[in-house]
Short mmCIF file of C-alpha atoms in Angstrom, two decimals:
data_model
loop_
_atom_site.label_atom_id
_atom_site.label_comp_id
_atom_site.label_asym_id
_atom_site.label_seq_id
_atom_site.Cartn_x
_atom_site.Cartn_y
_atom_site.Cartn_z
CA MET A 85 125.70 -28.18 18.79
CA GLY A 86 125.03 -31.88 19.34
CA ASP A 87 124.08 -33.47 22.62
CA GLY A 88 126.47 -33.20 25.49
CA GLY A 89 127.31 -29.56 24.88
CA SER A 90 130.98 -28.63 24.65
CA ARG A 91 132.02 -31.93 26.27
CA GLY A 92 130.96 -33.74 23.13
CA LEU A 93 133.90 -32.14 21.33
CA PHE A 94 136.21 -34.65 23.04
CA ARG A 95 134.29 -37.79 22.20
CA TYR A 96 136.06 -38.43 18.93
CA LEU A 97 139.33 -38.99 20.85
CA VAL A 98 137.99 -42.01 22.77
CA ALA A 99 135.45 -43.44 20.32
CA ASP A 100 135.87 -46.92 18.82
CA GLU A 101 136.86 -45.45 15.45
CA SER A 102 139.07 -42.72 16.99
CA ASP A 103 141.82 -43.29 14.39
CA ASP A 104 139.42 -42.37 11.57
CA TYR A 105 138.06 -39.35 13.43
CA VAL A 106 141.54 -38.07 14.26
CA ALA A 107 142.61 -38.55 10.63
CA VAL A 108 139.60 -36.53 9.39
CA MET A 109 140.34 -33.72 11.85
CA ASN A 110 144.05 -33.80 10.86
CA TYR A 111 142.96 -33.18 7.26
CA PHE A 112 141.23 -29.95 8.24
CA THR A 113 144.11 -28.90 10.50
CA ASP A 114 146.52 -28.83 7.55
CA ILE A 115 144.34 -26.48 5.48
CA LEU A 116 142.91 -23.05 6.18
CA LEU A 117 139.58 -21.46 5.21
CA THR A 118 138.28 -24.28 3.08
CA ASP A 119 135.60 -26.92 3.07
CA ALA A 120 135.61 -30.36 1.53
CA THR A 121 133.33 -33.23 0.69
CA ALA A 122 133.64 -36.70 2.11
CA ALA A 123 135.05 -37.86 -1.24
CA ASP A 124 137.78 -35.20 -1.07
CA ILE A 125 138.64 -36.24 2.48
CA ALA A 126 138.74 -39.96 1.65
CA ALA A 127 140.98 -39.39 -1.38
CA ALA A 128 143.41 -37.20 0.58
CA LEU A 129 143.62 -39.62 3.49
CA THR A 130 144.13 -42.63 1.20
CA THR A 131 146.95 -40.80 -0.55
CA GLY A 132 148.52 -40.04 2.84
CA GLY A 133 148.46 -43.70 3.88
CA HIS A 134 145.22 -43.89 5.90
CA ARG A 135 142.83 -45.89 3.70
CA LEU A 136 139.23 -44.71 4.14
CA ASP A 137 136.21 -45.48 1.98
CA ARG A 138 134.05 -42.61 0.73
CA ASP A 139 130.89 -43.82 2.48
CA VAL A 140 132.82 -44.42 5.71
CA ALA A 141 134.28 -40.92 5.47
CA GLU A 142 130.74 -39.57 5.00
CA ASN A 143 129.56 -41.35 8.15
CA ARG A 144 132.58 -40.13 10.13
CA CYS A 145 131.98 -36.53 9.04
CA ARG A 146 128.29 -36.69 9.95
CA GLN A 147 129.16 -38.03 13.41
CA LEU A 148 131.70 -35.24 13.90
CA VAL A 149 128.97 -32.77 12.91
CA ALA A 150 126.71 -34.28 15.58
CA TRP A 151 129.45 -33.87 18.20
CA GLY A 152 130.13 -30.29 17.14
CA ASN A 153 133.66 -30.75 15.77
CA LEU A 154 132.60 -30.15 12.14
CA GLY A 155 129.91 -28.08 10.50
CA GLU A 156 128.19 -28.32 7.14
CA SER A 157 128.89 -25.64 4.57
CA GLY A 158 125.71 -26.48 2.65
CA ARG A 159 125.12 -28.15 -0.67
CA ASP A 160 125.70 -26.96 -4.20
CA THR A 161 122.60 -24.88 -5.05
CA ARG A 162 123.42 -24.48 -8.71
CA VAL A 163 121.21 -27.38 -9.84
CA GLY A 164 118.26 -27.55 -12.19
CA ALA A 165 115.91 -29.76 -10.12
CA VAL A 166 115.05 -30.60 -6.51
CA GLY A 167 116.27 -34.17 -6.97
CA ASP A 168 119.66 -32.93 -8.03
CA TYR A 169 119.84 -30.78 -4.86
CA VAL A 170 119.00 -33.78 -2.66
CA ARG A 171 121.66 -35.86 -4.37
CA ALA A 172 124.24 -33.08 -4.05
CA THR A 173 127.09 -33.93 -1.73
CA ALA A 174 127.45 -32.00 1.55
CA ARG A 175 130.63 -30.06 2.25
CA TYR A 176 132.21 -29.97 5.71
CA ARG A 177 134.37 -27.51 7.58
CA PRO A 178 135.79 -27.45 11.17
CA THR A 179 134.02 -25.42 13.82
CA VAL A 180 135.92 -22.88 15.90
CA LEU A 181 135.83 -24.95 19.08
CA GLY A 182 136.37 -28.18 17.19
CA GLY A 183 139.52 -26.89 15.55
CA ARG A 184 140.81 -25.48 18.84
CA VAL A 185 140.19 -28.75 20.69
CA HIS A 186 141.95 -30.75 18.00
CA ARG A 187 145.01 -28.49 18.00
CA GLU A 188 145.31 -28.80 21.78
CA ALA A 189 144.75 -32.57 21.62
CA THR A 190 147.38 -32.96 18.90
CA ALA A 191 149.93 -31.04 20.97
CA LEU A 192 149.07 -33.14 24.02
CA LEU A 193 149.35 -36.45 22.17
CA ALA A 194 152.69 -35.39 20.68
CA SER A 195 154.18 -34.59 24.11
CA HIS A 196 155.70 -37.12 26.49
CA ASP A 197 154.97 -37.72 30.18
CA GLY A 198 158.32 -36.46 31.42
CA ALA A 199 159.11 -33.21 33.18
CA ARG A 200 158.52 -29.96 31.35
CA GLU A 201 161.22 -27.34 31.55
CA VAL A 202 160.30 -24.28 33.60
CA THR A 203 160.52 -21.19 31.38
CA ARG A 204 162.54 -19.18 33.87
CA GLU A 205 163.38 -16.55 31.23
CA SER A 206 159.71 -15.51 31.20
CA LEU A 207 160.03 -13.66 34.52
CA ALA A 208 162.74 -11.37 33.12
CA ARG A 209 160.70 -10.73 29.97
CA ILE A 210 157.64 -9.85 32.08
CA CYS A 211 159.62 -7.27 34.07
CA ASP A 212 161.06 -5.79 30.86
CA ALA A 213 157.63 -5.45 29.22
CA LEU A 214 156.13 -3.95 32.39
CA ALA A 215 158.99 -1.43 32.50
CA HIS A 216 158.18 -0.33 28.93
CA ILE A 217 154.49 0.03 29.79
CA ASP A 218 155.36 1.95 32.95
CA ALA A 219 157.56 4.30 30.93
CA ALA A 220 154.72 4.80 28.44
CA ALA A 221 152.38 5.67 31.31
CA ASP A 222 154.59 8.65 32.16
CA THR A 223 153.83 10.05 28.70
CA GLY A 224 150.11 9.35 28.92
CA PHE A 225 150.56 6.27 26.67
CA ALA A 226 151.48 8.54 23.79
CA ILE A 227 153.32 5.83 21.87
CA ASP A 228 152.55 3.63 18.90
CA PRO A 229 149.44 1.58 19.80
CA ASN A 230 150.82 -1.57 18.16
CA THR A 231 154.07 -1.28 20.13
CA LEU A 232 152.09 -0.86 23.35
CA ALA A 233 149.90 -3.83 22.44
CA GLY A 234 153.03 -5.92 21.85
CA HIS A 235 154.27 -5.15 25.36
CA VAL A 236 150.88 -5.99 26.89
CA THR A 237 150.63 -9.27 25.00
CA GLY A 238 154.23 -10.11 25.97
CA VAL A 239 153.43 -9.70 29.67
CA PHE A 240 150.44 -12.04 29.64
CA VAL A 241 151.87 -14.59 27.22
CA HIS A 242 155.07 -14.96 29.23
CA HIS A 243 153.10 -15.12 32.48
CA ARG A 244 150.91 -17.88 31.05
CA ALA A 245 153.98 -19.77 29.80
CA PHE A 246 155.66 -19.54 33.22
CA THR A 247 152.64 -20.61 35.28
CA ASP A 248 151.75 -23.46 32.89
CA SER A 249 155.32 -24.82 32.89
CA VAL A 250 155.47 -24.60 36.70
CA ALA A 251 152.14 -26.43 37.01
CA ASP A 252 153.31 -29.20 34.66
CA PHE A 253 156.61 -29.42 36.52
CA TYR A 254 154.90 -29.83 39.90
CA THR A 255 152.55 -32.43 38.46
CA TYR A 256 155.56 -34.45 37.34
CA LEU A 257 157.26 -34.04 40.74
CA ALA A 258 154.10 -35.16 42.55
CA GLU A 259 153.84 -38.24 40.35
CA ALA A 260 157.53 -39.10 40.70
CA SER A 261 157.73 -38.54 44.45
CA ALA A 262 154.60 -40.64 45.08
CA ARG A 263 156.28 -43.76 43.68
CA PRO A 264 157.47 -46.00 46.53
CA ASP A 265 159.83 -47.94 44.23
CA LEU A 266 161.81 -44.97 42.92
CA SER A 267 164.88 -46.48 41.23
CA GLY A 268 168.39 -45.07 41.36
CA ASP A 269 168.22 -43.30 37.99
CA ASP A 270 164.73 -41.94 38.66
CA TYR A 271 165.82 -40.74 42.10
CA THR A 272 168.84 -38.96 40.63
CA GLU A 273 166.72 -37.30 37.93
CA PHE A 274 164.11 -36.30 40.50
CA LYS A 275 166.78 -34.81 42.77
CA LEU A 276 168.53 -32.82 40.02
CA LEU A 277 165.26 -31.46 38.61
CA LEU A 278 164.06 -30.39 42.03
CA LEU A 279 167.34 -28.68 42.95
CA ASP A 280 167.35 -26.86 39.62
CA TYR A 281 163.79 -25.67 40.24
CA VAL A 282 164.66 -24.57 43.77
CA ASP A 283 167.31 -22.37 42.16
CA VAL A 284 164.53 -20.76 40.09
CA ILE A 285 162.50 -20.13 43.23
CA THR A 286 165.34 -18.77 45.36
CA SER A 287 166.98 -16.61 42.69
CA ASP A 288 164.69 -15.69 39.78
CA LEU A 289 161.39 -15.49 41.64
CA SER A 290 162.89 -13.53 44.53
CA ARG A 291 164.57 -11.20 42.05
CA TYR A 292 161.66 -10.45 39.71
CA ALA A 293 158.40 -11.01 41.65
CA HIS A 294 158.64 -7.94 43.88
CA PRO A 295 159.59 -5.46 41.07
CA ALA A 296 156.78 -6.86 38.91
CA PHE A 297 154.25 -6.40 41.70
CA ALA A 298 155.46 -2.86 42.42
CA THR A 299 155.09 -1.90 38.75
CA LEU A 300 151.64 -3.46 38.55
CA GLN A 301 150.56 -1.51 41.62
CA ARG A 302 151.53 1.73 39.86
CA LEU A 303 149.75 0.69 36.65
CA LEU A 304 146.43 -0.44 38.15
CA PRO A 305 145.05 3.10 38.59
CA LEU A 306 146.01 3.80 34.95
CA VAL A 307 144.57 0.63 33.41
CA ASP A 308 141.61 2.41 31.83
CA GLY A 309 143.92 4.80 30.01
CA LEU A 310 146.12 1.88 28.98
CA LEU A 311 143.19 -0.05 27.52
CA ALA A 312 142.00 3.02 25.67
CA ALA A 313 145.44 3.48 24.10
CA LEU A 314 145.46 -0.05 22.66
CA PRO A 315 144.44 -0.60 19.01
CA ASP A 316 140.70 -0.46 18.39
CA PRO A 317 139.29 -3.96 17.81
CA GLY A 318 137.08 -2.49 15.10
CA LEU A 319 134.04 -4.46 14.01
CA LEU A 320 135.05 -7.71 15.71
CA GLY A 321 132.30 -7.39 18.29
CA ASP A 322 131.61 -9.59 21.26
CA THR A 323 131.80 -12.85 19.31
CA VAL A 324 135.61 -12.76 19.14
CA THR A 325 137.75 -13.63 22.15
CA ARG A 326 140.09 -10.74 22.87
CA ALA A 327 143.79 -11.26 23.51
CA PRO A 328 144.86 -11.39 27.19
CA GLY A 329 145.47 -8.07 28.90
CA ARG A 330 142.56 -6.25 27.19
CA THR A 331 140.34 -6.03 30.28
CA ARG A 332 140.74 -4.63 33.78
CA ASP A 333 140.05 -8.06 35.30
CA ASP A 334 143.12 -9.45 33.50
CA TRP A 335 145.37 -6.82 35.08
CA GLU A 336 143.87 -7.18 38.55
CA GLN A 337 144.30 -10.97 38.48
CA LEU A 338 147.89 -10.56 37.28
CA ALA A 339 148.70 -8.14 40.11
CA SER A 340 147.09 -10.41 42.70
CA TRP A 341 149.24 -13.35 41.52
CA TYR A 342 152.52 -11.47 42.04
CA HIS A 343 151.55 -10.39 45.56
CA GLU A 344 153.99 -11.88 48.08
CA ASP A 345 151.27 -13.90 49.86
CA ALA A 346 149.81 -15.31 46.60
CA GLY A 347 151.75 -16.84 43.71
CA PRO A 348 155.35 -16.54 45.07
CA ARG A 349 154.37 -17.92 48.47
CA GLU A 350 152.46 -20.79 46.89
CA LEU A 351 155.49 -21.74 44.80
CA ARG A 352 157.81 -21.58 47.83
CA ASP A 353 155.47 -23.76 49.90
CA ALA A 354 155.24 -26.28 47.08
CA ALA A 355 159.04 -26.30 46.76
CA ALA A 356 159.35 -26.97 50.51
CA THR A 357 156.88 -29.86 50.23
CA ALA A 358 158.83 -31.33 47.31
CA LEU A 359 162.10 -31.03 49.25
CA ASN A 360 160.55 -32.86 52.21
CA ARG A 361 159.53 -35.68 49.88
CA LEU A 362 163.06 -35.77 48.49
CA LEU A 363 164.43 -36.07 52.03
CA THR A 364 161.98 -38.91 52.71
CA HIS A 365 163.21 -40.82 49.66
CA THR A 366 166.81 -40.10 50.70
CA ARG A 367 166.22 -41.54 54.18
CA ASN A 368 164.59 -44.61 52.68
CA ARG A 369 167.51 -45.17 50.33
CA ILE A 370 170.02 -44.76 53.16
CA SER A 371 168.14 -47.23 55.35
CA GLU A 372 168.16 -49.77 52.51
CA ALA A 373 171.83 -49.25 51.61
CA PRO A 374 174.35 -52.10 52.12
CA GLY A 375 175.46 -52.29 55.73
CA PHE A 376 172.15 -51.05 57.12
CA SER A 377 169.59 -53.57 55.88
CA HIS A 378 169.96 -57.34 55.48
CA ARG A 379 166.57 -57.86 53.91
CA ALA A 380 168.03 -59.34 50.71
CA ASP A 381 170.32 -61.64 52.72
CA LEU A 382 167.45 -62.88 54.87
CA LEU A 383 165.28 -63.52 51.82
CA ARG A 384 168.08 -65.51 50.22
CA LEU A 385 168.54 -67.49 53.44
CA ALA A 386 164.80 -68.18 53.60
CA SER A 387 164.90 -69.54 50.05
CA TRP A 388 167.72 -71.91 51.05
CA PHE A 389 165.72 -73.16 54.03
CA SER A 390 162.67 -73.76 51.83
CA GLU A 391 164.73 -75.88 49.40
CA SER A 392 166.59 -77.90 52.07
CA SER A 393 165.77 -81.20 53.66
CA ASP A 394 165.38 -81.46 57.43
CA GLU A 395 168.98 -82.56 57.93
CA GLN A 396 170.33 -79.87 55.63
CA ALA A 397 168.13 -77.25 57.34
CA HIS A 398 169.64 -78.14 60.75
CA ARG A 399 173.16 -77.88 59.38
CA LEU A 400 172.33 -74.58 57.63
CA HIS A 401 170.85 -73.18 60.83
CA ALA A 402 173.93 -74.18 62.84
CA ALA A 403 176.31 -72.71 60.26
CA THR A 404 174.35 -69.46 59.93
CA PHE A 405 173.66 -68.67 63.58
CA GLY A 406 176.58 -70.52 65.22
CA ALA A 407 174.21 -72.87 67.08
CA TYR A 408 176.73 -75.68 67.58
CA PRO A 409 176.55 -78.15 70.51
CA SER A 410 178.36 -77.14 73.70
CA ARG A 411 181.96 -78.38 73.76
CA HIS A 412 184.94 -77.79 76.02
CA LEU A 413 187.73 -75.82 74.34
CA LEU A 414 191.41 -76.48 75.18
CA LEU A 415 193.26 -73.19 75.32
CA GLY A 416 196.82 -72.06 75.97
CA PRO A 417 197.57 -73.14 79.59
CA GLU A 418 197.58 -76.77 80.55
CA GLU A 419 194.45 -78.07 82.18
CA PRO A 420 194.94 -78.65 85.91
CA ASP A 421 193.16 -82.00 85.70
CA PRO A 422 194.62 -84.39 83.08
CA ARG A 423 191.33 -86.25 82.94
CA ILE A 424 189.62 -83.24 81.30
CA GLY A 425 189.58 -83.41 77.50
CA ALA A 426 187.72 -82.05 74.52
CA GLY A 427 184.75 -84.31 75.24
CA THR A 428 184.30 -83.14 78.82
CA SER A 429 181.15 -81.10 79.47
CA TRP A 430 181.43 -77.57 80.73
CA TRP A 431 179.38 -78.53 83.75
CA ASN A 432 182.08 -80.96 84.93
CA ALA A 433 185.19 -78.92 84.04
CA ASP A 434 186.90 -76.03 85.77
CA PRO A 435 186.37 -72.62 84.13
CA VAL A 436 189.05 -71.39 81.78
CA SER A 437 189.91 -67.73 81.29
CA VAL A 438 189.21 -66.74 77.69
CA PRO A 439 191.22 -63.78 76.32
CA VAL A 440 189.28 -60.73 75.22
CA SER A 441 190.55 -60.98 71.63
CA LEU A 442 189.28 -64.54 71.36
CA ARG A 443 186.00 -63.80 73.10
CA GLU A 444 185.15 -60.71 70.99
CA ARG A 445 186.89 -61.31 67.66
CA GLY A 446 187.32 -65.05 67.52
CA ASP A 447 191.13 -65.02 67.20
CA ARG A 448 194.16 -64.50 69.45
CA SER A 449 196.27 -62.40 67.10
CA PRO A 450 197.32 -59.02 68.52
CA ARG A 451 195.68 -55.97 67.00
CA GLY A 452 197.10 -52.52 66.33
CA GLY A 453 200.62 -51.26 66.90
CA ASN A 454 202.63 -49.34 69.43
CA ALA A 455 201.70 -45.71 69.70
CA ARG A 456 204.28 -43.23 68.47
CA ILE A 457 205.89 -40.95 71.01
CA PRO A 458 204.58 -37.45 70.29
CA ASP A 459 207.10 -34.82 69.30
CA PRO A 460 207.27 -32.25 72.14
CA THR A 461 208.98 -29.57 70.03
CA ALA A 462 205.81 -27.63 69.31
CA ASP A 463 204.64 -27.76 72.94
CA ARG A 464 208.09 -26.74 74.19
CA SER A 465 208.20 -23.78 71.80
CA LEU A 466 204.75 -22.68 72.94
CA ILE A 467 205.73 -22.89 76.61
CA VAL A 468 208.90 -20.88 76.00
CA ALA A 469 206.97 -18.21 74.12
CA LEU A 470 204.37 -17.95 76.90
CA ALA A 471 207.10 -17.72 79.53
CA GLU A 472 208.88 -14.97 77.62
CA GLN A 473 205.63 -13.06 77.26
CA GLU A 474 204.84 -13.41 80.96
CA SER A 475 208.39 -12.35 81.92
CA GLY A 476 208.16 -9.28 79.70
CA GLU A 477 204.82 -8.26 81.16
CA ARG A 478 206.18 -8.71 84.71
CA ALA A 479 209.29 -6.61 83.92
CA ASP A 480 207.09 -3.81 82.58
CA ALA A 481 204.96 -3.98 85.72
CA VAL A 482 208.06 -3.75 87.99
CA ALA A 483 209.33 -0.72 86.05
CA GLU A 484 205.90 0.86 86.46
CA LEU A 485 206.01 0.30 90.24
CA ARG A 486 209.53 1.68 90.62
CA ALA A 487 208.44 4.83 88.81
CA ALA A 488 205.33 5.20 91.00
CA GLY A 489 207.19 5.35 94.38
CA ASP A 490 204.44 6.14 96.89
CA LEU A 491 201.58 3.81 95.97
CA HIS A 492 198.78 5.69 97.74
CA GLY A 493 196.51 7.08 95.00
CA ALA A 494 198.69 5.65 92.22
CA GLN A 495 197.12 4.44 88.96
CA ILE A 496 198.82 1.17 88.02
CA SER A 497 198.11 -1.77 85.71
CA THR A 498 196.55 -5.05 86.74
CA THR A 499 199.84 -6.90 86.38
CA ALA A 500 201.61 -4.34 88.60
CA ARG A 501 198.86 -4.72 91.22
CA ASP A 502 199.44 -8.52 91.20
CA VAL A 503 203.19 -7.97 91.78
CA VAL A 504 202.43 -5.74 94.77
CA LEU A 505 200.08 -8.39 96.21
CA ASP A 506 202.74 -11.09 95.80
CA GLN A 507 205.40 -9.03 97.57
CA LEU A 508 203.01 -7.91 100.32
CA ALA A 509 201.95 -11.53 100.94
CA VAL A 510 205.61 -12.53 101.52
CA LEU A 511 206.13 -9.58 103.85
CA LEU A 512 203.01 -10.28 105.94
CA ALA A 513 203.81 -13.98 106.11
CA ARG A 514 207.14 -13.16 107.79
CA HIS A 515 205.80 -10.49 110.17
CA GLN A 516 202.26 -10.82 111.53
CA ASP A 517 202.53 -7.57 113.54
CA LEU A 518 204.11 -4.61 111.78
CA ASP A 519 205.17 -2.13 114.47
CA GLY A 520 207.98 -0.53 112.49
CA VAL A 521 209.25 -0.01 108.99
CA TYR A 522 209.77 -3.21 107.00
CA ARG A 523 211.21 -3.67 103.58
CA ILE A 524 211.34 -6.64 101.22
CA ASP A 525 214.02 -6.68 98.56
CA ASP A 526 213.38 -8.96 95.57
CA HIS A 527 216.59 -8.92 93.59
CA ASP A 528 215.21 -11.39 91.03
CA ILE A 529 212.67 -8.91 89.69
CA GLY A 530 214.54 -5.79 90.88
CA LEU A 531 211.92 -4.32 93.26
CA THR A 532 211.84 -3.17 96.87
CA LEU A 533 208.55 -2.88 98.76
CA THR A 534 208.52 -0.79 101.96
CA ALA A 535 205.65 -0.96 104.47
CA GLU A 536 205.15 1.16 107.61
CA PRO A 537 202.17 1.82 109.82
CA GLY A 538 200.19 4.79 108.60
CA ARG A 539 196.99 6.08 107.06
CA GLY A 540 196.59 3.20 104.63
CA THR A 541 197.19 2.81 100.89
CA THR A 542 194.66 2.78 98.03
CA VAL A 543 195.80 1.74 94.56
CA HIS A 544 193.65 2.29 91.46
CA CYS A 545 193.58 -0.40 88.75
CA PRO A 546 191.51 -0.86 85.56
CA ASP A 547 189.49 -3.67 87.16
CA GLY A 548 189.02 -2.06 90.58
CA ASP A 549 190.75 -0.48 93.56
CA LEU A 550 193.05 -2.19 96.07
CA THR A 551 193.03 -0.83 99.66
CA VAL A 552 195.59 -1.89 102.28
CA HIS A 553 194.42 -0.61 105.68
CA GLY A 554 196.91 0.73 108.22
CA LEU A 555 199.98 0.49 106.01
CA THR A 556 201.77 2.97 103.81
CA LEU A 557 203.36 1.21 100.85
CA ARG A 558 206.24 2.51 98.74
CA THR A 559 208.24 0.90 95.96
CA SER A 560 211.81 1.49 94.78
CA SER A 561 214.83 -0.22 93.31
CA PRO A 562 216.45 -2.80 95.64
CA LEU A 563 219.41 -1.70 97.74
CA LEU A 564 222.62 -3.70 98.09
CA ALA A 565 222.67 -3.35 101.91
CA PRO A 566 219.90 -2.56 104.40
CA THR A 567 219.69 0.83 106.11
CA ASP A 568 219.60 1.26 109.88
CA SER A 569 216.02 2.58 109.94
CA ALA A 570 214.31 -0.42 108.38
CA GLN A 571 214.21 -4.15 108.93
CA THR A 572 214.93 -5.95 105.69
CA ILE A 573 213.75 -9.26 104.31
CA GLY A 574 215.88 -10.47 101.44
CA VAL A 575 214.37 -12.53 98.69
CA TRP A 576 216.95 -14.36 96.61
#
């Protein structure tokens, strides 16, 4: 190969006569397994609209041979003399690397610099193909070799398509997010593309990456048997590049990519970085939105100042910033001193009270309206409902106490305990020293509480025990008239 090694294969794309070189390579791209002379190439290109002289075509072909893009097929040896062999025209053909470089360059030149769609369907196809291979492993790969090879090729082709599309997509996002002057349409496109990709990361990748890795972990110990079950390459030898998935290294690299801390984590981290850049652009757009930034207004004002005369600039400054001379303002009430007028300085005049509306808003018109009186119906209904609930709970507690009778050792509810405490507080407030039997009749709630000196009373409740020392407490229904053996306190 010519000087420069394999890098020389790309020189024809940036040379001064790159249009001629590309046209010559396009001629060989459209045909298969053939060679041609410079005259054949020149005639075909001229017919196609690219005019090229025969001698120029010969020079271009020789230069492409020097760079390694073309090779010579030899001269016509069926001649009768050495001079005829020297004068025979050389025939040219594309080299393997030259043809591959030109196909890739043609595809690149035909593409645009926009975002490339992420082939999200590739992840599902990879899992499907791996499932078929895993099922074949259970049978010792006793299936059709070509079918097995199709599944292997599908796994690696789809993986390459997915990773390449993701790499191109991130390259576009990095280029777009690095622009400080991202316009409205570009910002919207950038936002929608990123959110769509985040959906791929959060749904598809999370759904398929782990099953793919688990299947690859089961297949790695069986890779040698898998490779042996693939079709025999025959006499191709080491000079031919095998399809992906035909070596153990291919499978180990594939499994390492789908590990949670490798490819999936890298994509999630990149998505988080892109989202942070989107938030940065969003904050910048919000800070520059109308109502937050007056940069455009200040620039317009500066242009007016630059175009104004000195007198106009003073008037513009006064009108813009309210920098008028100090003057006395005559407001509603009459001035106490009739000698004070509009021309009187503030230093020589009495202060005048300025209303808040005029001081803050610049006018004296009233603002707002009278507040509406709130409708109390809802509050009244709520109060009535709460009162009815409380009354019902208290009635149940009184019935519970009447049924208990002797309260010592009784198990009562918390509400019933509170009723006992209320009645006992009234009784003790009336009689500090209880030396006999006392009874309090509450006809409103229908309960009588009797207290007499004794061993004490302990009442058990869900939230604790209540102990009244030195008194025996009993409850009953209220009597209409007091008995002779007890002193009664009536509660009406």
